[in-house]
Amino acid sequence: MTKDQSKERAEERAEERVADRSTVAVLGPGGVGGLLAALVARAGHRVICLAGDETARALRTDGIRVRSGRFGDFTAAVEADTELREPVDACLISVKHTALDAALERVRPEVLGDGLLVPFLNAVEHPAALRARYGAARVAPAVIRVESTRTAPGVIEHGSPFAEIDLTGESVPRGRLDALARVLAAAGPAGPTVRVLDDEAATLWAKMSFLAPFALLTTRYGVPLGEVRTGHREELTSLVAETAAVSRACGAPADPAVALARYDAFPPDTKSSMQRDAEAGRPLELDAIGGALLRAAERHGVAVPVARGLVRELEELERNRRR
């Protein structure tokens, strides 16, 4: 057997193992991570949640309790630890970008083995940093569209009628992505909608082009989406156009009219996660979202005066809050 044939057979075995019964680690079992951990565990896979001592103890004792209109109310038994101690088939990363560096100390590259690292982050710049640390063939970026909140350790409120996942990874064998997608989609009688997409930049920027205007405006004015789209409609329209222009420059199609229609379809009391962080006094993902948008605009020569002004105002508000 040649070296290439051995590699292909190893990849096939990894795909078969994941499709059968996989071991999935979840770094950060909060609103998103806790929901995914519970769904994957309910589908019959082994789940190891990685968190601090208090959360890990709660999960080992009580499991994860989910309240969801779509998935039903249920409790899923999971394992929990403060760090990864054995190889896994996949490690889902669902921490805030502001906590990423510290959280990654729980997942040492030499322990992860050949498992996939699947970041669900509100950003576009993190895949390069993760690949430098863990290797290109192990990083499979993903985006998720869902409203899910951790109300206490191991208690998850899933509020949206949907949970949609896009999985990608320009340097990951397609078979491994397909196998992981089947694990995620099979979680329960009506599991998340999961797609495997070839274009990584388009996948990440599709989320970013929707998230950035939503996060920046709701946080800047401290109001839910309904008030943004009525009281700040002109600013919203301008910001959506700027973000779409940056997205297109980065190689990802973006239609401002479609984005505005999506905003208009959301319940008026919808809040962004950045706004919730501001209300709770937590660090903001401002650099990961607003900063990344400005850096991409600078690289491609796209004028973004509205975005630049909002980021500057939010930076000032954040400095004042921390004095």
Tab-separated table of C-alpha atoms in Angstrom:
chain	number	residue	atom	x	y	z
A	1	MET	CA	0.000	0.000	0.000
A	2	THR	CA	1.401	3.385	-0.994
A	3	LYS	CA	1.713	6.347	1.360
A	4	ASP	CA	-1.208	8.100	-0.393
A	5	GLN	CA	-3.355	4.979	-0.149
A	6	SER	CA	-2.588	4.663	3.562
A	7	LYS	CA	-3.596	8.283	4.099
A	8	GLU	CA	-6.846	7.781	2.192
A	9	ARG	CA	-7.661	4.657	4.204
A	10	ALA	CA	-6.966	6.499	7.468
A	11	GLU	CA	-9.341	9.258	6.393
A	12	GLU	CA	-12.001	6.686	5.480
A	13	ARG	CA	-11.692	5.062	8.900
A	14	ALA	CA	-12.051	8.441	10.590
A	15	GLU	CA	-15.190	9.160	8.559
A	16	GLU	CA	-16.689	5.756	9.393
A	17	ARG	CA	-15.961	6.239	13.104
A	18	VAL	CA	-17.615	9.667	13.220
A	19	ALA	CA	-20.653	8.474	11.260
A	20	ASP	CA	-21.135	5.505	13.622
A	21	ARG	CA	-20.684	6.766	17.197
A	22	SER	CA	-18.419	9.730	17.637
A	23	THR	CA	-16.810	11.351	20.643
A	24	VAL	CA	-17.394	15.090	20.538
A	25	ALA	CA	-15.877	17.653	22.889
A	26	VAL	CA	-17.616	20.985	23.410
A	27	LEU	CA	-15.421	23.854	24.556
A	28	GLY	CA	-17.758	26.368	26.181
A	29	PRO	CA	-21.143	24.733	26.946
A	30	GLY	CA	-23.066	28.017	27.036
A	31	GLY	CA	-26.126	28.970	25.005
A	32	VAL	CA	-24.871	27.598	21.685
A	33	GLY	CA	-22.397	25.009	22.926
A	34	GLY	CA	-24.767	23.664	25.562
A	35	LEU	CA	-27.555	23.254	23.031
A	36	LEU	CA	-25.294	21.421	20.572
A	37	ALA	CA	-23.817	19.251	23.324
A	38	ALA	CA	-27.283	18.206	24.496
A	39	LEU	CA	-28.554	17.477	20.990
A	40	VAL	CA	-25.488	15.441	20.016
A	41	ALA	CA	-25.646	13.469	23.281
A	42	ARG	CA	-29.362	12.792	22.786
A	43	ALA	CA	-28.534	11.360	19.352
A	44	GLY	CA	-26.403	8.701	21.035
A	45	HIS	CA	-22.897	10.126	20.742
A	46	ARG	CA	-20.401	10.582	23.555
A	47	VAL	CA	-20.045	14.229	24.582
A	48	ILE	CA	-17.328	15.749	26.767
A	49	CYS	CA	-17.982	19.343	27.842
A	50	LEU	CA	-14.930	21.452	28.712
A	51	ALA	CA	-15.493	24.257	31.192
A	52	GLY	CA	-14.485	25.665	34.571
A	53	ASP	CA	-14.725	23.648	37.772
A	54	GLU	CA	-18.173	24.876	38.835
A	55	THR	CA	-19.807	24.318	35.459
A	56	ALA	CA	-18.104	20.946	34.983
A	57	ARG	CA	-19.400	19.738	38.360
A	58	ALA	CA	-22.937	20.872	37.542
A	59	LEU	CA	-22.909	19.109	34.174
A	60	ARG	CA	-21.550	15.862	35.607
A	61	THR	CA	-24.261	15.877	38.277
A	62	ASP	CA	-27.334	17.152	36.438
A	63	GLY	CA	-26.528	16.910	32.726
A	64	ILE	CA	-27.771	19.596	30.349
A	65	ARG	CA	-31.423	20.613	30.558
A	66	VAL	CA	-32.887	22.099	27.391
A	67	ARG	CA	-36.160	23.964	26.973
A	68	SER	CA	-36.990	24.364	23.300
A	69	GLY	CA	-40.103	24.807	21.204
A	70	ARG	CA	-38.456	23.042	18.274
A	71	PHE	CA	-36.480	20.296	20.024
A	72	GLY	CA	-38.709	19.809	23.048
A	73	ASP	CA	-37.806	19.862	26.738
A	74	PHE	CA	-35.255	17.217	27.696
A	75	THR	CA	-32.189	16.460	29.784
A	76	ALA	CA	-29.053	14.944	28.248
A	77	ALA	CA	-26.306	13.217	30.209
A	78	VAL	CA	-22.800	14.404	29.284
A	79	GLU	CA	-19.274	14.024	30.588
A	80	ALA	CA	-17.463	17.145	31.757
A	81	ASP	CA	-13.895	18.124	32.546
A	82	THR	CA	-11.717	21.209	32.861
A	83	GLU	CA	-9.475	20.171	29.964
A	84	LEU	CA	-9.329	17.667	27.144
A	85	ARG	CA	-7.498	14.529	28.276
A	86	GLU	CA	-7.937	12.198	25.270
A	87	PRO	CA	-8.303	12.410	21.475
A	88	VAL	CA	-11.793	13.106	20.130
A	89	ASP	CA	-13.398	13.009	16.710
A	90	ALA	CA	-14.360	16.678	16.870
A	91	CYS	CA	-14.108	19.584	19.277
A	92	LEU	CA	-16.774	22.252	18.905
A	93	ILE	CA	-15.601	25.691	20.060
A	94	SER	CA	-18.432	27.916	21.224
A	95	VAL	CA	-16.805	30.477	23.496
A	96	LYS	CA	-16.808	34.223	22.960
A	97	HIS	CA	-13.900	35.545	20.917
A	98	THR	CA	-12.811	37.590	23.944
A	99	ALA	CA	-12.291	34.341	25.894
A	100	LEU	CA	-10.806	32.270	23.058
A	101	ASP	CA	-7.110	32.391	23.949
A	102	ALA	CA	-7.700	31.361	27.560
A	103	ALA	CA	-10.218	28.677	26.572
A	104	LEU	CA	-7.835	27.048	24.101
A	105	GLU	CA	-5.539	26.170	26.990
A	106	ARG	CA	-8.107	23.446	27.738
A	107	VAL	CA	-7.459	21.831	24.323
A	108	ARG	CA	-3.786	21.094	23.781
A	109	PRO	CA	-2.914	20.210	20.166
A	110	GLU	CA	-1.051	17.050	21.142
A	111	VAL	CA	-4.111	15.747	23.029
A	112	LEU	CA	-6.645	16.571	20.303
A	113	GLY	CA	-5.066	14.006	17.997
A	114	ASP	CA	-6.474	14.120	14.463
A	115	GLY	CA	-9.866	15.372	15.634
A	116	LEU	CA	-11.530	18.249	13.852
A	117	LEU	CA	-11.566	21.642	15.542
A	118	VAL	CA	-14.893	23.326	14.724
A	119	PRO	CA	-15.100	26.979	15.801
A	120	PHE	CA	-18.569	28.557	16.060
A	121	LEU	CA	-17.321	32.122	16.504
A	122	ASN	CA	-18.766	35.509	15.579
A	123	ALA	CA	-15.755	36.480	13.500
A	124	VAL	CA	-13.845	35.897	10.266
A	125	GLU	CA	-10.186	36.117	11.278
A	126	HIS	CA	-9.936	33.227	13.757
A	127	PRO	CA	-9.423	30.299	11.305
A	128	ALA	CA	-5.908	31.459	10.405
A	129	ALA	CA	-4.848	31.648	14.064
A	130	LEU	CA	-6.349	28.230	14.826
A	131	ARG	CA	-4.627	26.648	11.819
A	132	ALA	CA	-1.283	28.034	12.951
A	133	ARG	CA	-1.803	26.389	16.338
A	134	TYR	CA	-3.507	23.097	15.437
A	135	GLY	CA	-2.702	22.489	11.764
A	136	ALA	CA	-4.666	23.339	8.647
A	137	ALA	CA	-6.239	19.911	8.104
A	138	ARG	CA	-7.926	19.946	11.523
A	139	VAL	CA	-9.764	23.305	11.401
A	140	ALA	CA	-13.329	23.293	10.038
A	141	PRO	CA	-14.987	26.696	10.630
A	142	ALA	CA	-18.742	26.766	11.127
A	143	VAL	CA	-21.470	29.341	11.566
A	144	ILE	CA	-24.750	28.866	13.367
A	145	ARG	CA	-27.966	30.850	13.183
A	146	VAL	CA	-29.856	30.365	16.428
A	147	GLU	CA	-31.078	32.189	19.511
A	148	SER	CA	-30.073	30.154	22.535
A	149	THR	CA	-29.167	31.295	26.046
A	150	ARG	CA	-27.610	29.677	29.103
A	151	THR	CA	-29.697	30.765	32.096
A	152	ALA	CA	-27.631	28.744	34.608
A	153	PRO	CA	-24.855	26.144	34.358
A	154	GLY	CA	-26.347	23.318	32.309
A	155	VAL	CA	-29.684	25.057	31.699
A	156	ILE	CA	-30.347	26.132	28.098
A	157	GLU	CA	-33.264	28.156	26.706
A	158	HIS	CA	-33.576	27.748	22.931
A	159	GLY	CA	-35.854	30.584	21.815
A	160	SER	CA	-35.704	30.625	18.013
A	161	PRO	CA	-37.836	28.332	15.834
A	162	PHE	CA	-34.703	27.452	13.872
A	163	ALA	CA	-31.139	26.216	14.314
A	164	GLU	CA	-29.113	26.326	11.110
A	165	ILE	CA	-25.469	25.310	10.756
A	166	ASP	CA	-23.109	25.901	7.848
A	167	LEU	CA	-19.950	23.788	8.016
A	168	THR	CA	-16.917	24.461	5.874
A	169	GLY	CA	-13.131	24.035	5.803
A	170	GLU	CA	-10.979	24.680	2.780
A	171	SER	CA	-8.232	22.254	3.883
A	172	VAL	CA	-10.376	19.501	5.463
A	173	PRO	CA	-11.282	16.361	3.453
A	174	ARG	CA	-14.902	16.645	2.312
A	175	GLY	CA	-15.735	13.206	3.663
A	176	ARG	CA	-14.862	14.260	7.206
A	177	LEU	CA	-17.081	17.339	6.937
A	178	ASP	CA	-19.966	15.252	5.606
A	179	ALA	CA	-19.575	12.747	8.448
A	180	LEU	CA	-19.635	15.471	11.091
A	181	ALA	CA	-22.622	17.112	9.408
A	182	ARG	CA	-24.538	13.838	9.735
A	183	VAL	CA	-23.737	13.713	13.455
A	184	LEU	CA	-25.008	17.261	13.995
A	185	ALA	CA	-28.095	16.888	11.805
A	186	ALA	CA	-29.184	13.587	13.373
A	187	ALA	CA	-29.578	15.146	16.825
A	188	GLY	CA	-33.215	14.447	17.671
A	189	PRO	CA	-36.356	13.993	15.549
A	190	ALA	CA	-35.955	17.493	14.141
A	191	GLY	CA	-32.256	18.187	14.398
A	192	PRO	CA	-30.499	21.332	13.224
A	193	THR	CA	-30.409	22.077	9.518
A	194	VAL	CA	-26.805	21.416	8.492
A	195	ARG	CA	-25.123	22.285	5.206
A	196	VAL	CA	-21.554	21.594	4.087
A	197	LEU	CA	-20.311	24.453	1.918
A	198	ASP	CA	-17.184	24.582	-0.232
A	199	ASP	CA	-16.499	28.326	-0.129
A	200	GLU	CA	-15.103	29.147	3.309
A	201	ALA	CA	-14.842	32.908	2.773
A	202	ALA	CA	-18.407	33.119	1.500
A	203	THR	CA	-19.662	31.066	4.457
A	204	LEU	CA	-17.977	33.218	7.094
A	205	TRP	CA	-18.798	36.535	5.452
A	206	ALA	CA	-22.439	35.584	4.936
A	207	LYS	CA	-22.717	35.492	8.737
A	208	MET	CA	-20.543	38.561	9.229
A	209	SER	CA	-22.458	40.709	6.741
A	210	PHE	CA	-25.656	40.058	8.697
A	211	LEU	CA	-24.180	40.117	12.190
A	212	ALA	CA	-22.058	43.277	12.053
A	213	PRO	CA	-24.860	45.827	11.418
A	214	PHE	CA	-27.141	44.041	13.894
A	215	ALA	CA	-24.523	43.893	16.653
A	216	LEU	CA	-23.056	47.359	16.200
A	217	LEU	CA	-26.356	49.243	16.057
A	218	THR	CA	-28.237	47.411	18.809
A	219	THR	CA	-25.233	47.809	21.112
A	220	ARG	CA	-24.530	51.427	20.225
A	221	TYR	CA	-28.083	52.564	20.974
A	222	GLY	CA	-28.974	49.962	23.593
A	223	VAL	CA	-32.246	49.039	21.903
A	224	PRO	CA	-33.598	45.831	20.316
A	225	LEU	CA	-33.704	45.239	16.580
A	226	GLY	CA	-37.262	46.538	16.166
A	227	GLU	CA	-36.269	50.004	17.364
A	228	VAL	CA	-33.109	49.981	15.233
A	229	ARG	CA	-35.013	49.237	12.035
A	230	THR	CA	-37.558	51.979	12.715
A	231	GLY	CA	-35.759	54.691	14.688
A	232	HIS	CA	-32.367	54.235	12.970
A	233	ARG	CA	-33.455	52.968	9.571
A	234	GLU	CA	-31.243	55.236	7.475
A	235	GLU	CA	-28.141	54.325	9.464
A	236	LEU	CA	-29.040	50.638	9.264
A	237	THR	CA	-29.477	50.841	5.497
A	238	SER	CA	-26.128	52.598	5.053
A	239	LEU	CA	-24.299	50.164	7.317
A	240	VAL	CA	-25.793	47.149	5.537
A	241	ALA	CA	-24.618	48.566	2.198
A	242	GLU	CA	-21.091	49.148	3.534
A	243	THR	CA	-20.847	45.656	5.008
A	244	ALA	CA	-22.124	44.087	1.793
A	245	ALA	CA	-19.472	45.973	-0.172
A	246	VAL	CA	-16.724	44.632	2.105
A	247	SER	CA	-18.150	41.128	1.875
A	248	ARG	CA	-18.134	41.260	-1.922
A	249	ALA	CA	-14.555	42.535	-1.895
A	250	CYS	CA	-13.622	39.493	0.214
A	251	GLY	CA	-15.159	37.185	-2.384
A	252	ALA	CA	-18.513	36.555	-0.733
A	253	PRO	CA	-21.786	37.522	-2.451
A	254	ALA	CA	-23.951	39.865	-0.401
A	255	ASP	CA	-27.283	41.518	-1.200
A	256	PRO	CA	-28.253	44.494	1.028
A	257	ALA	CA	-31.942	44.091	0.152
A	258	VAL	CA	-31.935	40.489	1.331
A	259	ALA	CA	-30.217	41.467	4.592
A	260	LEU	CA	-32.765	44.207	5.278
A	261	ALA	CA	-35.613	41.809	4.583
A	262	ARG	CA	-34.149	39.363	7.100
A	263	TYR	CA	-33.911	42.083	9.747
A	264	ASP	CA	-37.521	43.064	9.093
A	265	ALA	CA	-38.652	39.459	9.559
A	266	PHE	CA	-37.132	39.092	13.037
A	267	PRO	CA	-39.246	39.685	16.168
A	268	PRO	CA	-38.935	43.346	17.219
A	269	ASP	CA	-37.565	42.489	20.671
A	270	THR	CA	-34.566	40.562	19.269
A	271	LYS	CA	-31.228	41.556	20.810
A	272	SER	CA	-27.734	40.841	19.571
A	273	SER	CA	-25.298	38.854	21.708
A	274	MET	CA	-23.010	41.894	21.813
A	275	GLN	CA	-25.851	43.989	23.202
A	276	ARG	CA	-26.542	41.347	25.859
A	277	ASP	CA	-22.858	41.346	26.785
A	278	ALA	CA	-22.931	45.142	27.156
A	279	GLU	CA	-26.019	44.977	29.363
A	280	ALA	CA	-24.366	42.348	31.570
A	281	GLY	CA	-21.093	44.264	31.834
A	282	ARG	CA	-19.132	41.583	29.960
A	283	PRO	CA	-16.295	42.322	27.491
A	284	LEU	CA	-17.527	43.036	23.974
A	285	GLU	CA	-16.526	41.201	20.798
A	286	LEU	CA	-16.048	44.628	19.251
A	287	ASP	CA	-12.633	43.990	17.747
A	288	ALA	CA	-13.608	40.558	16.406
A	289	ILE	CA	-16.673	41.994	14.649
A	290	GLY	CA	-16.279	45.735	14.114
A	291	GLY	CA	-12.477	45.703	14.058
A	292	ALA	CA	-12.354	42.831	11.577
A	293	LEU	CA	-14.822	44.644	9.331
A	294	LEU	CA	-12.672	47.791	9.330
A	295	ARG	CA	-9.465	45.853	8.676
A	296	ALA	CA	-11.022	44.043	5.714
A	297	ALA	CA	-12.326	47.350	4.348
A	298	GLU	CA	-8.844	48.851	4.653
A	299	ARG	CA	-7.221	45.914	2.851
A	300	HIS	CA	-9.618	46.167	-0.081
A	301	GLY	CA	-9.953	49.949	-0.234
A	302	VAL	CA	-13.680	50.018	0.618
A	303	ALA	CA	-15.021	53.191	2.235
A	304	VAL	CA	-17.016	52.438	5.410
A	305	PRO	CA	-17.646	55.776	7.172
A	306	VAL	CA	-20.746	54.634	9.061
A	307	ALA	CA	-19.066	51.478	10.347
A	308	ARG	CA	-15.928	53.388	11.301
A	309	GLY	CA	-17.943	55.954	13.231
A	310	LEU	CA	-19.938	53.315	15.101
A	311	VAL	CA	-16.834	51.355	16.090
A	312	ARG	CA	-15.180	54.550	17.324
A	313	GLU	CA	-18.254	55.463	19.408
A	314	LEU	CA	-18.508	51.967	20.871
A	315	GLU	CA	-14.808	51.974	21.746
A	316	GLU	CA	-15.311	55.240	23.616
A	317	LEU	CA	-18.385	53.924	25.423
A	318	GLU	CA	-16.450	50.799	26.402
A	319	ARG	CA	-13.535	52.844	27.757
A	320	ASN	CA	-15.902	54.990	29.803
A	321	ARG	CA	-17.684	51.924	31.157
A	322	ARG	CA	-14.426	50.425	32.400
A	323	ARG	CA	-13.142	53.546	34.160
